[in-house]
Short mmCIF file of C-alpha atoms and ligand atoms in Angstrom, two decimals:
data_model
loop_
_atom_site.label_atom_id
_atom_site.label_comp_id
_atom_site.label_asym_id
_atom_site.label_seq_id
_atom_site.Cartn_x
_atom_site.Cartn_y
_atom_site.Cartn_z
CA UNK A 1 8.03 192.05 139.79
CA UNK A 2 5.00 194.44 140.73
CA UNK A 3 3.23 192.87 143.44
CA UNK A 4 -0.01 194.00 141.65
CA UNK A 5 0.33 192.15 138.40
CA UNK A 6 -0.64 188.26 138.66
CA UNK A 7 0.72 184.96 137.67
CA UNK A 8 -0.89 183.42 135.10
CA UNK A 9 1.45 180.27 136.13
CA UNK A 10 3.66 178.96 139.54
CA UNK A 11 6.65 176.97 138.55
CA UNK A 12 8.38 174.68 140.44
CA UNK A 13 11.43 172.97 139.49
CA UNK A 14 13.54 169.97 140.40
CA UNK A 15 17.05 171.54 139.36
CA UNK A 16 18.01 174.62 137.60
CA UNK A 17 18.81 173.46 134.15
CA UNK A 18 15.26 172.18 134.25
CA UNK A 19 14.36 175.13 134.97
CA UNK A 20 15.55 176.90 132.49
CA UNK A 21 14.74 173.87 129.41
CA UNK A 22 10.94 174.93 131.21
CA UNK A 23 11.47 178.75 131.07
CA UNK A 24 12.84 178.63 127.49
CA UNK A 25 8.98 176.09 126.57
CA UNK A 26 7.30 178.84 128.12
CA UNK A 27 9.02 181.68 126.26
CA UNK A 28 8.94 179.84 122.76
CA UNK A 29 4.63 179.09 123.64
CA UNK A 30 4.40 183.20 124.82
CA UNK A 31 4.24 183.05 127.67
CA UNK A 32 6.76 186.30 129.59
CA UNK A 33 8.54 184.15 132.11
CA UNK A 34 11.50 184.26 134.46
CA UNK A 35 14.16 181.99 135.98
CA UNK A 36 14.35 182.78 138.77
CA UNK A 37 17.14 180.89 141.83
CA UNK A 38 14.96 179.18 145.60
CA UNK A 39 12.17 181.89 146.15
CA UNK A 40 13.27 185.30 144.65
CA UNK A 41 13.56 187.83 147.76
CA UNK A 42 11.64 190.77 147.39
CA UNK A 43 14.33 192.56 146.82
CA UNK A 44 15.25 191.46 143.39
CA UNK A 45 13.52 193.80 140.32
CA UNK A 46 12.08 191.56 137.77
CA UNK A 47 10.20 192.95 134.72
CA UNK A 48 5.69 191.77 134.48
CA UNK A 49 5.26 187.97 133.15
CA UNK A 50 3.20 184.90 133.42
CA UNK A 51 5.19 182.69 134.76
CA UNK A 52 8.11 181.99 137.19
CA UNK A 53 9.57 179.11 136.71
CA UNK A 54 11.24 178.59 140.54
CA UNK A 55 14.50 176.85 140.47
CA UNK A 56 15.31 174.61 143.24
CA UNK A 57 17.87 172.48 143.57
CA UNK A 58 16.40 169.19 145.48
CA UNK A 59 16.61 166.47 142.40
CA UNK A 60 19.11 164.49 144.03
CA UNK A 61 18.17 166.13 148.44
CA UNK A 62 16.43 164.07 151.00
CA UNK A 63 13.21 163.71 150.39
CA UNK A 64 12.01 166.31 153.69
CA UNK A 65 14.22 168.55 152.49
CA UNK A 66 12.88 168.73 148.80
CA UNK A 67 9.10 168.99 150.20
CA UNK A 68 10.35 171.92 152.14
CA UNK A 69 11.83 173.52 149.80
CA UNK A 70 9.24 173.05 147.42
CA UNK A 71 6.60 174.39 149.50
CA UNK A 72 8.16 177.56 150.31
CA UNK A 73 8.20 177.92 146.59
CA UNK A 74 4.56 176.55 145.92
CA UNK A 75 3.48 179.26 148.82
CA UNK A 76 5.11 182.14 147.09
CA UNK A 77 3.68 181.26 143.95
CA UNK A 78 0.15 181.14 144.90
CA UNK A 79 0.65 184.83 147.04
CA UNK A 80 1.59 186.02 143.56
CA UNK A 81 -1.74 184.72 142.27
CA UNK A 82 -0.30 181.58 140.40
CA UNK A 83 -3.63 179.31 140.24
CA UNK A 84 -2.43 176.36 138.49
CA UNK A 85 1.74 174.70 139.65
CA UNK A 86 3.64 172.99 137.23
CA UNK A 87 6.13 170.42 139.58
CA UNK A 88 8.89 170.74 137.60
CA UNK A 89 11.09 167.03 136.68
CA UNK A 90 13.58 165.61 134.52
CA UNK A 91 11.98 164.20 131.66
CA UNK A 92 13.64 160.87 132.01
CA UNK A 93 12.19 161.07 135.30
CA UNK A 94 15.66 161.23 137.46
CA UNK A 95 14.68 160.06 140.91
CA UNK A 96 15.47 156.90 142.97
CA UNK A 97 13.02 154.80 145.70
CA UNK A 98 13.72 157.20 148.12
CA UNK A 99 11.92 159.69 146.38
CA UNK A 100 11.90 162.95 145.81
CA UNK A 101 9.17 163.43 142.59
CA UNK A 102 6.49 161.36 144.84
CA UNK A 103 7.05 162.87 148.23
CA UNK A 104 6.63 166.19 146.49
CA UNK A 105 3.86 165.60 145.01
CA UNK A 106 1.96 164.21 147.70
CA UNK A 107 2.71 167.46 149.88
CA UNK A 108 1.78 170.33 146.82
CA UNK A 109 -0.75 167.58 146.12
CA UNK A 110 -2.37 168.17 149.76
CA UNK A 111 -1.66 171.66 150.35
CA UNK A 112 -3.55 171.95 146.63
CA UNK A 113 -6.49 170.45 147.89
CA UNK A 114 -6.68 168.24 144.78
CA UNK A 115 -7.89 164.77 144.01
CA UNK A 116 -6.33 164.18 141.15
CA UNK A 117 -3.01 164.88 139.98
CA UNK A 118 -1.68 164.78 136.19
CA UNK A 119 2.53 163.98 135.70
CA UNK A 120 3.90 163.22 132.57
CA UNK A 121 7.39 163.44 131.45
CA UNK A 122 6.52 164.30 127.91
CA UNK A 123 8.69 165.45 126.07
CA UNK A 124 8.49 164.76 122.38
CA UNK A 125 10.51 167.39 121.35
CA UNK A 126 14.07 166.00 123.13
CA UNK A 127 12.68 162.14 121.94
CA UNK A 128 10.55 161.76 125.74
CA UNK A 129 7.39 160.08 124.88
CA UNK A 130 5.41 158.39 127.50
CA UNK A 131 3.12 155.17 126.59
CA UNK A 132 1.22 152.20 128.55
CA UNK A 133 3.05 154.72 131.38
CA UNK A 134 6.66 153.38 130.18
CA UNK A 135 8.77 156.37 129.28
CA UNK A 136 10.77 155.65 126.50
CA UNK A 137 13.93 157.83 125.38
CA UNK A 138 14.01 157.96 121.75
CA UNK A 139 13.48 154.53 120.37
CA UNK A 140 14.04 152.41 124.07
CA UNK A 141 12.31 151.93 126.61
CA UNK A 142 14.00 154.23 129.93
CA UNK A 143 15.36 150.93 131.88
CA UNK A 144 17.87 150.53 128.68
CA UNK A 145 18.77 153.67 127.88
CA UNK A 146 21.73 155.86 129.03
CA UNK A 147 20.11 156.49 131.60
CA UNK A 148 20.45 153.34 133.32
CA UNK A 149 23.59 154.27 134.02
CA UNK A 150 22.88 157.74 136.08
CA UNK A 151 25.69 158.35 138.23
CA UNK A 152 23.55 159.32 141.06
CA UNK A 153 19.89 157.65 140.13
CA UNK A 154 20.24 154.74 137.74
CA UNK A 155 16.87 154.18 136.37
CA UNK A 156 15.69 150.66 135.69
CA UNK A 157 11.99 150.62 135.12
CA UNK A 158 10.70 152.09 132.92
CA UNK A 159 7.11 151.46 134.00
CA UNK A 160 6.18 154.95 135.64
CA UNK A 161 2.97 154.11 137.30
CA UNK A 162 5.07 151.20 139.63
CA UNK A 163 7.96 153.80 140.38
CA UNK A 164 5.69 156.63 141.10
CA UNK A 165 4.07 154.46 143.30
CA UNK A 166 7.46 153.06 144.99
CA UNK A 167 7.91 156.88 146.55
CA UNK A 168 4.43 158.12 146.68
CA UNK A 169 1.31 157.50 149.61
CA UNK A 170 -1.16 158.41 146.86
CA UNK A 171 -2.49 155.71 144.45
CA UNK A 172 -1.55 155.96 141.45
CA UNK A 173 -3.46 154.47 138.02
CA UNK A 174 -3.33 155.06 134.02
CA UNK A 175 -4.67 158.10 131.48
CA UNK A 176 -3.59 155.09 128.62
CA UNK A 177 -3.08 156.85 125.06
CA UNK A 178 -6.30 154.80 123.62
CA UNK A 179 -8.39 157.29 125.98
CA UNK A 180 -6.64 160.56 125.14
CA UNK A 181 -6.62 160.00 121.71
CA UNK A 182 -10.64 160.88 121.41
CA UNK A 183 -10.51 164.19 123.77
CA UNK A 184 -10.75 166.38 126.66
CA UNK A 185 -14.10 164.91 127.74
CA UNK A 186 -12.49 161.82 127.46
CA UNK A 187 -9.48 162.48 129.47
CA UNK A 188 -11.90 164.32 131.56
CA UNK A 189 -14.12 161.01 132.65
CA UNK A 190 -10.89 158.58 132.63
CA UNK A 191 -10.18 160.40 135.75
CA UNK A 192 -13.21 160.99 137.52
CA UNK A 193 -12.84 156.65 137.50
CA UNK A 194 -9.77 156.92 138.37
CA UNK A 195 -10.35 159.42 141.59
CA UNK A 196 -13.89 156.61 141.74
CA UNK A 197 -11.60 153.81 142.96
CA UNK A 198 -9.27 156.18 145.57
CA UNK A 199 -6.71 157.35 142.92
CA UNK A 200 -5.19 160.40 142.56
CA UNK A 201 -2.08 160.39 140.76
CA UNK A 202 -1.95 159.66 137.05
CA UNK A 203 0.80 158.85 134.99
CA UNK A 204 -0.87 160.18 131.31
CA UNK A 205 0.41 158.56 128.28
CA UNK A 206 2.17 161.28 124.82
CA UNK A 207 3.37 160.48 122.46
CA UNK A 208 2.42 164.21 120.34
CA UNK A 209 1.99 168.40 121.41
CA UNK A 210 -1.00 168.00 120.00
CA UNK A 211 -1.28 165.24 123.45
CA UNK A 212 0.77 168.34 125.54
CA UNK A 213 -2.22 170.41 124.78
CA UNK A 214 -5.71 168.40 125.32
CA UNK A 215 -3.26 167.48 128.38
CA UNK A 216 -2.46 171.19 129.03
CA UNK A 217 -6.08 172.38 128.86
CA UNK A 218 -7.87 168.83 131.23
CA UNK A 219 -4.70 170.39 133.41
CA UNK A 220 -6.35 174.16 133.84
CA UNK A 221 -9.45 172.19 135.67
CA UNK A 222 -5.69 171.42 138.02
CA UNK A 223 -4.21 173.11 140.70
CA UNK A 224 -1.39 171.61 140.12
CA UNK A 225 0.25 168.87 137.23
CA UNK A 226 3.64 167.31 137.52
CA UNK A 227 5.70 166.93 135.54
CA UNK A 228 8.77 168.37 131.70
CA UNK A 229 9.37 170.70 129.70
CA UNK A 230 5.91 168.87 127.54
CA UNK A 231 3.60 169.79 129.77
CA UNK A 232 4.23 173.63 130.71
CA UNK A 233 3.78 173.95 126.23
CA UNK A 234 0.80 171.92 126.90
CA UNK A 235 -0.61 174.47 130.18
CA UNK A 236 0.69 177.16 128.03
CA UNK A 237 -0.24 176.21 124.80
CA UNK A 238 -4.35 175.73 126.85
CA UNK A 239 -3.25 179.79 128.72
CA UNK A 240 -3.02 181.39 125.46
CA UNK A 241 -5.75 179.39 123.43
CA UNK A 242 -8.19 180.49 126.58
CA UNK A 243 -7.28 184.07 126.77
CA UNK A 244 -5.91 183.81 130.12
CA UNK A 245 -2.36 184.58 128.35
CA UNK A 246 -2.04 187.35 125.99
CA UNK A 247 0.40 185.61 123.37
CA UNK A 248 3.95 187.16 123.52
CA UNK A 249 5.79 187.81 119.92
CA UNK A 250 8.52 186.32 121.00
CA UNK A 251 11.86 188.75 119.88
CA UNK A 252 10.45 191.67 122.51
CA UNK A 253 13.74 190.80 124.52
CA UNK A 254 16.47 192.48 123.94
CA UNK A 255 19.89 190.27 123.17
CA UNK A 256 22.40 192.82 122.96
CA UNK A 257 25.83 191.41 123.27
CA UNK A 258 28.40 191.46 126.88
CA UNK A 259 31.44 190.51 124.73
CA UNK A 260 34.65 189.51 126.40
CA UNK A 261 36.23 185.65 127.36
CA UNK A 262 33.85 182.66 127.68
CA UNK A 263 34.22 179.47 129.08
CA UNK A 264 32.38 175.74 129.25
CA UNK A 265 32.26 173.64 132.19
CA UNK A 266 31.08 169.88 131.73
CA UNK A 267 29.78 167.76 134.40
CA UNK A 268 27.82 165.41 133.16
CA UNK A 269 28.96 161.52 132.12
CA UNK A 270 26.32 161.72 130.02
CA UNK A 271 26.49 160.09 126.24
CA UNK A 272 25.69 162.88 125.00
CA UNK A 273 28.13 165.42 127.34
CA UNK A 274 30.68 162.71 126.54
CA UNK A 275 30.18 162.74 123.16
CA UNK A 276 30.02 166.62 122.77
CA UNK A 277 32.43 167.18 124.91
CA UNK A 278 35.29 164.94 122.52
CA UNK A 279 33.09 167.03 119.65
CA UNK A 280 34.95 169.94 121.08
CA UNK A 281 38.82 169.09 121.15
CA UNK A 282 38.30 170.09 118.19
CA UNK A 283 37.36 173.40 118.34
CA UNK A 284 38.92 174.60 121.57
CA UNK A 285 41.44 173.73 124.22
CA UNK A 286 40.00 171.38 126.65
CA UNK A 287 41.23 169.68 130.46
CA UNK A 288 39.96 166.90 130.99
CA UNK A 289 40.09 166.94 135.46
CA UNK A 290 41.59 164.10 137.21
CA UNK A 291 38.62 163.39 139.11
CA UNK A 292 40.22 161.83 141.80
CA UNK A 293 42.77 165.15 142.43
CA UNK A 294 39.06 166.81 142.13
CA UNK A 295 37.87 164.80 145.22
CA UNK A 296 40.96 164.84 147.87
CA UNK A 297 40.97 169.04 147.30
CA UNK A 298 41.15 172.33 145.86
CA UNK A 299 44.94 172.36 144.37
CA UNK A 300 43.01 170.83 141.34
CA UNK A 301 40.70 173.23 140.50
CA UNK A 302 43.99 175.47 141.41
CA UNK A 303 45.58 173.84 138.55
CA UNK A 304 43.38 174.00 136.03
CA UNK A 305 42.46 177.86 136.90
CA UNK A 306 46.03 178.37 135.62
CA UNK A 307 45.40 176.72 132.99
CA UNK A 308 42.76 178.68 131.81
CA UNK A 309 44.05 181.73 132.56
CA UNK A 310 46.84 181.18 130.28
CA UNK A 311 44.16 179.80 126.89
CA UNK A 312 40.81 182.85 128.02
CA UNK A 313 42.44 185.43 126.41
CA UNK A 314 42.72 184.04 123.08
CA UNK A 315 39.53 181.81 122.62
CA UNK A 316 36.74 179.81 124.95
CA UNK A 317 38.18 176.93 126.61
CA UNK A 318 36.62 173.54 127.97
CA UNK A 319 37.20 172.57 131.40
CA UNK A 320 35.84 168.84 131.97
CA UNK A 321 35.53 166.29 134.88
CA UNK A 322 33.45 164.06 132.76
CA UNK A 323 34.13 160.28 132.69
CA UNK A 324 32.68 157.12 131.20
CA UNK A 325 30.56 155.05 132.95
CA UNK A 326 32.94 152.59 134.09
CA UNK A 327 35.69 155.25 135.03
CA UNK A 328 32.43 156.80 137.66
CA UNK A 329 31.62 153.18 138.70
CA UNK A 330 35.02 152.94 140.13
CA UNK A 331 35.61 156.59 141.31
CA UNK A 332 31.82 156.05 143.74
CA UNK A 333 33.29 153.02 144.43
CA UNK A 334 36.29 154.14 146.25
CA UNK A 335 34.28 157.44 147.76
CA UNK A 336 31.13 156.69 147.65
CA UNK A 337 28.64 158.09 145.25
CA UNK A 338 27.29 161.26 147.00
CA UNK A 339 30.72 161.86 147.68
CA UNK A 340 31.74 162.24 144.98
CA UNK A 341 29.45 163.96 143.02
CA UNK A 342 29.52 166.78 145.49
CA UNK A 343 33.12 167.32 145.73
CA UNK A 344 33.73 167.38 141.67
CA UNK A 345 30.05 169.65 141.47
CA UNK A 346 32.41 171.90 144.64
CA UNK A 347 35.54 171.95 142.38
CA UNK A 348 33.64 172.77 139.74
CA UNK A 349 32.05 175.43 141.26
CA UNK A 350 35.63 176.79 142.73
CA UNK A 351 36.74 176.92 139.21
CA UNK A 352 33.45 178.86 137.80
CA UNK A 353 34.32 181.11 140.11
CA UNK A 354 38.20 181.65 139.87
CA UNK A 355 36.90 182.69 136.12
CA UNK A 356 34.31 185.49 136.99
CA UNK A 357 36.87 187.11 138.91
CA UNK A 358 39.33 186.90 136.01
CA UNK A 359 37.16 188.36 133.59
CA UNK A 360 34.64 185.52 131.91
CA UNK A 361 31.48 186.75 131.41
CA UNK A 362 30.37 183.74 128.88
CA UNK A 363 29.48 180.79 130.84
CA UNK A 364 27.91 177.32 129.42
CA UNK A 365 27.72 174.37 132.28
CA UNK A 366 26.79 170.57 131.26
CA UNK A 367 24.51 169.16 133.64
CA UNK A 368 21.82 169.83 136.60
CA UNK A 369 23.60 169.64 139.78
CA UNK A 370 26.81 171.24 138.38
CA UNK A 371 24.89 174.06 136.97
CA UNK A 372 23.33 174.34 140.29
CA UNK A 373 26.48 174.26 142.88
CA UNK A 374 28.39 176.66 139.41
CA UNK A 375 25.02 179.03 140.06
CA UNK A 376 24.53 178.67 143.17
CA UNK A 377 28.43 179.56 143.64
CA UNK A 378 27.90 182.80 141.38
CA UNK A 379 25.08 184.12 143.53
CA UNK A 380 22.54 184.71 140.24
CA UNK A 381 19.27 184.77 141.60
CA UNK A 382 17.74 185.27 138.21
CA UNK A 383 17.51 184.77 134.71
CA UNK A 384 16.29 185.67 131.62
CA UNK A 385 15.22 183.52 128.84
CA UNK A 386 17.57 184.67 125.18
CA UNK A 387 17.91 181.99 122.14
CA UNK A 388 17.47 178.33 122.19
CA UNK A 389 19.84 176.95 121.52
CA UNK A 390 18.85 173.44 121.34
CA UNK A 391 15.78 171.79 122.40
CA UNK A 392 15.54 172.22 126.17
CA UNK A 393 18.53 175.00 126.41
CA UNK A 394 18.40 178.78 125.95
CA UNK A 395 20.98 181.13 126.67
CA UNK A 396 19.97 182.79 129.64
CA UNK A 397 20.85 186.00 130.95
CA UNK A 398 21.45 186.90 134.15
CA UNK A 399 19.90 189.25 136.53
CA UNK A 400 20.17 190.51 140.06
CA UNK A 401 24.44 190.35 139.99
CA UNK A 402 26.33 192.54 141.06
CA UNK A 403 29.29 193.17 138.07
CA UNK A 404 27.30 193.91 135.45
CA UNK A 405 25.97 191.41 133.35
CA UNK A 406 26.95 187.51 132.63
CA UNK A 407 24.95 185.48 130.25
CA UNK A 408 25.05 181.82 130.93
CA UNK A 409 23.72 177.84 129.69
CA UNK A 410 22.70 175.88 131.17
CA UNK A 411 22.41 172.28 128.95
CA UNK A 412 21.16 169.38 130.60
CA UNK A 413 23.27 166.85 130.46
CA UNK A 414 21.20 164.80 127.77
CA UNK A 415 20.50 167.85 125.78
CA UNK A 416 22.06 169.73 122.26
CA UNK A 417 23.80 168.00 119.28
CA UNK A 418 27.24 167.06 118.87
CA UNK A 419 28.61 170.53 118.46
CA UNK A 420 27.21 171.66 121.56
CA UNK A 421 29.47 174.16 122.89
CA UNK A 422 30.24 176.02 119.83
CA UNK A 423 26.26 176.50 118.92
CA UNK A 424 25.81 177.62 121.90
CA UNK A 425 29.04 179.43 122.36
CA UNK A 426 27.91 180.71 118.53
CA UNK A 427 24.97 182.58 119.78
CA UNK A 428 26.29 183.59 123.48
CA UNK A 429 27.96 186.97 122.03
N1 ATP B 501 34.19 161.59 136.51
C1 ATP B 501 33.26 161.71 137.06
N2 ATP B 501 32.96 160.41 137.81
C2 ATP B 501 32.38 160.47 139.17
N3 ATP B 501 30.93 161.63 139.15
C3 ATP B 501 31.24 162.92 138.47
C4 ATP B 501 32.61 162.69 137.22
N4 ATP B 501 32.64 163.87 136.95
C5 ATP B 501 31.48 164.62 137.31
N5 ATP B 501 30.68 164.00 138.28
C6 ATP B 501 29.17 163.71 138.61
O1 ATP B 501 28.09 162.83 138.42
C7 ATP B 501 26.63 164.16 138.60
C8 ATP B 501 26.12 164.29 137.16
O2 ATP B 501 24.74 165.36 137.36
P1 ATP B 501 24.96 166.42 136.64
O3 ATP B 501 23.34 166.48 137.42
O4 ATP B 501 26.17 166.86 136.32
O5 ATP B 501 24.61 165.96 135.36
P2 ATP B 501 23.64 164.99 134.80
O6 ATP B 501 22.72 164.63 135.30
O7 ATP B 501 24.89 164.10 133.39
O8 ATP B 501 22.77 166.18 133.76
P3 ATP B 501 21.18 166.42 134.08
O9 ATP B 501 20.95 165.88 135.68
O10 ATP B 501 20.91 168.33 134.17
O11 ATP B 501 21.01 164.75 133.14
C9 ATP B 501 27.23 165.00 139.17
O12 ATP B 501 27.26 164.39 141.03
C10 ATP B 501 28.77 165.30 139.33
O13 ATP B 501 29.97 165.81 139.74
O1 LIG B 502 13.70 167.60 131.48
C1 LIG B 502 14.77 167.23 131.23
O2 LIG B 502 15.42 166.62 131.00
C2 LIG B 502 15.80 168.05 131.44
O3 LIG B 502 14.60 169.35 131.03
C3 LIG B 502 16.07 167.41 133.15
O4 LIG B 502 16.24 168.33 133.89
C4 LIG B 502 17.22 167.55 132.96
O5 LIG B 502 17.89 167.65 133.84
#
């Protein structure tokens, strides 16, 4: 990116798959977008863009650290001229009562000087809608969805006003769908009412993309918003509609093939990923790691690499640590949740590193934390967005890596259809 280019939108994502989901949404809405891993170093050559999504791995770390890292990203984005910053969280509001959405929002709100922050994880394209402040995943409330069994942050309350209030020092209110359907003026009036009561964060209902377009218009009055790809869509469409950004035609970027061996890694234990692994068994060799051995040391990663070496020359392979909720719970009770998760992530990173050393240039990774560990280990500084594999999951072309080119797909645990792994590989030529 040239130093003179001014960003129309700055984004801070709390995990890497979420960042690529948002970068995909912004690209499809016509914004020239790049995804960086962390705050980019000054010598990273990036094209001229309208939006930068800085990817952090801050969803499941200590709140204090998440705040510090988010603030550093904010400072960089503001210094590049971003008038509005979107803090990208998960569309299933993944967090615990200790944070990190509330603490990061509070800090960025203080920095922005905004009296009011709009918050919505709605992303209708993937079935995430918010009504009366309650988040629905498909047809069920969040607390009845598979997110109740998430390995790191099980979600047991679907009322986001309550969830956010427990994490935040800011008073939280609601803008309901009835206000929203009366248009941007009604939303602004409702926000003024909330503000007069000392409320500084408003969870906003949204069920359809048209709701997000209204939210996007209103959000641009402010310097900060918090939400998932849906609010990204609203902001991007509002930027284009207001003439602040000239819509970029899709396909303006090269999708040149890379070829070479391909592999998939799955560390997500979501229902969607478990089903995708089961479907992949029919079309490619699949190795199920022994999670107990992966925690014990590096032998399991070495075993996986030896297994892959014998097969990857003949076609794609899949290596998965994923287990069912009962098995995950049993493992966590033996080793602790964070220790088990971290050790398995590191085993996945070891495997990714070994695969790339042996020539793999096309890599599909399932799971946000898993993707974070893998991308960090591969020292990839950023990505350009390519074709869309499934809602929220684009093909990514690595930029700034030392050894040639690489294509990746970073899949959020819950995203993608049953054949996701083959769908991804079909587009990653
Ligand atoms: N068999 C297993 N038992 C316990 N934990 C596991 C197992 N396999 C993977 N894990 C851990 O579970 C966590 C899965 O988180 P990850 O973010 O990768 O997936 P996800 O939460 O489904 O995806 P997303 O964050 O994109 O929704 C990681 O910390 C991973 O190491
Ligand atoms: O918003 C989502 O659901 C995803 O982009 C994500 O962040 C999952 O990790």
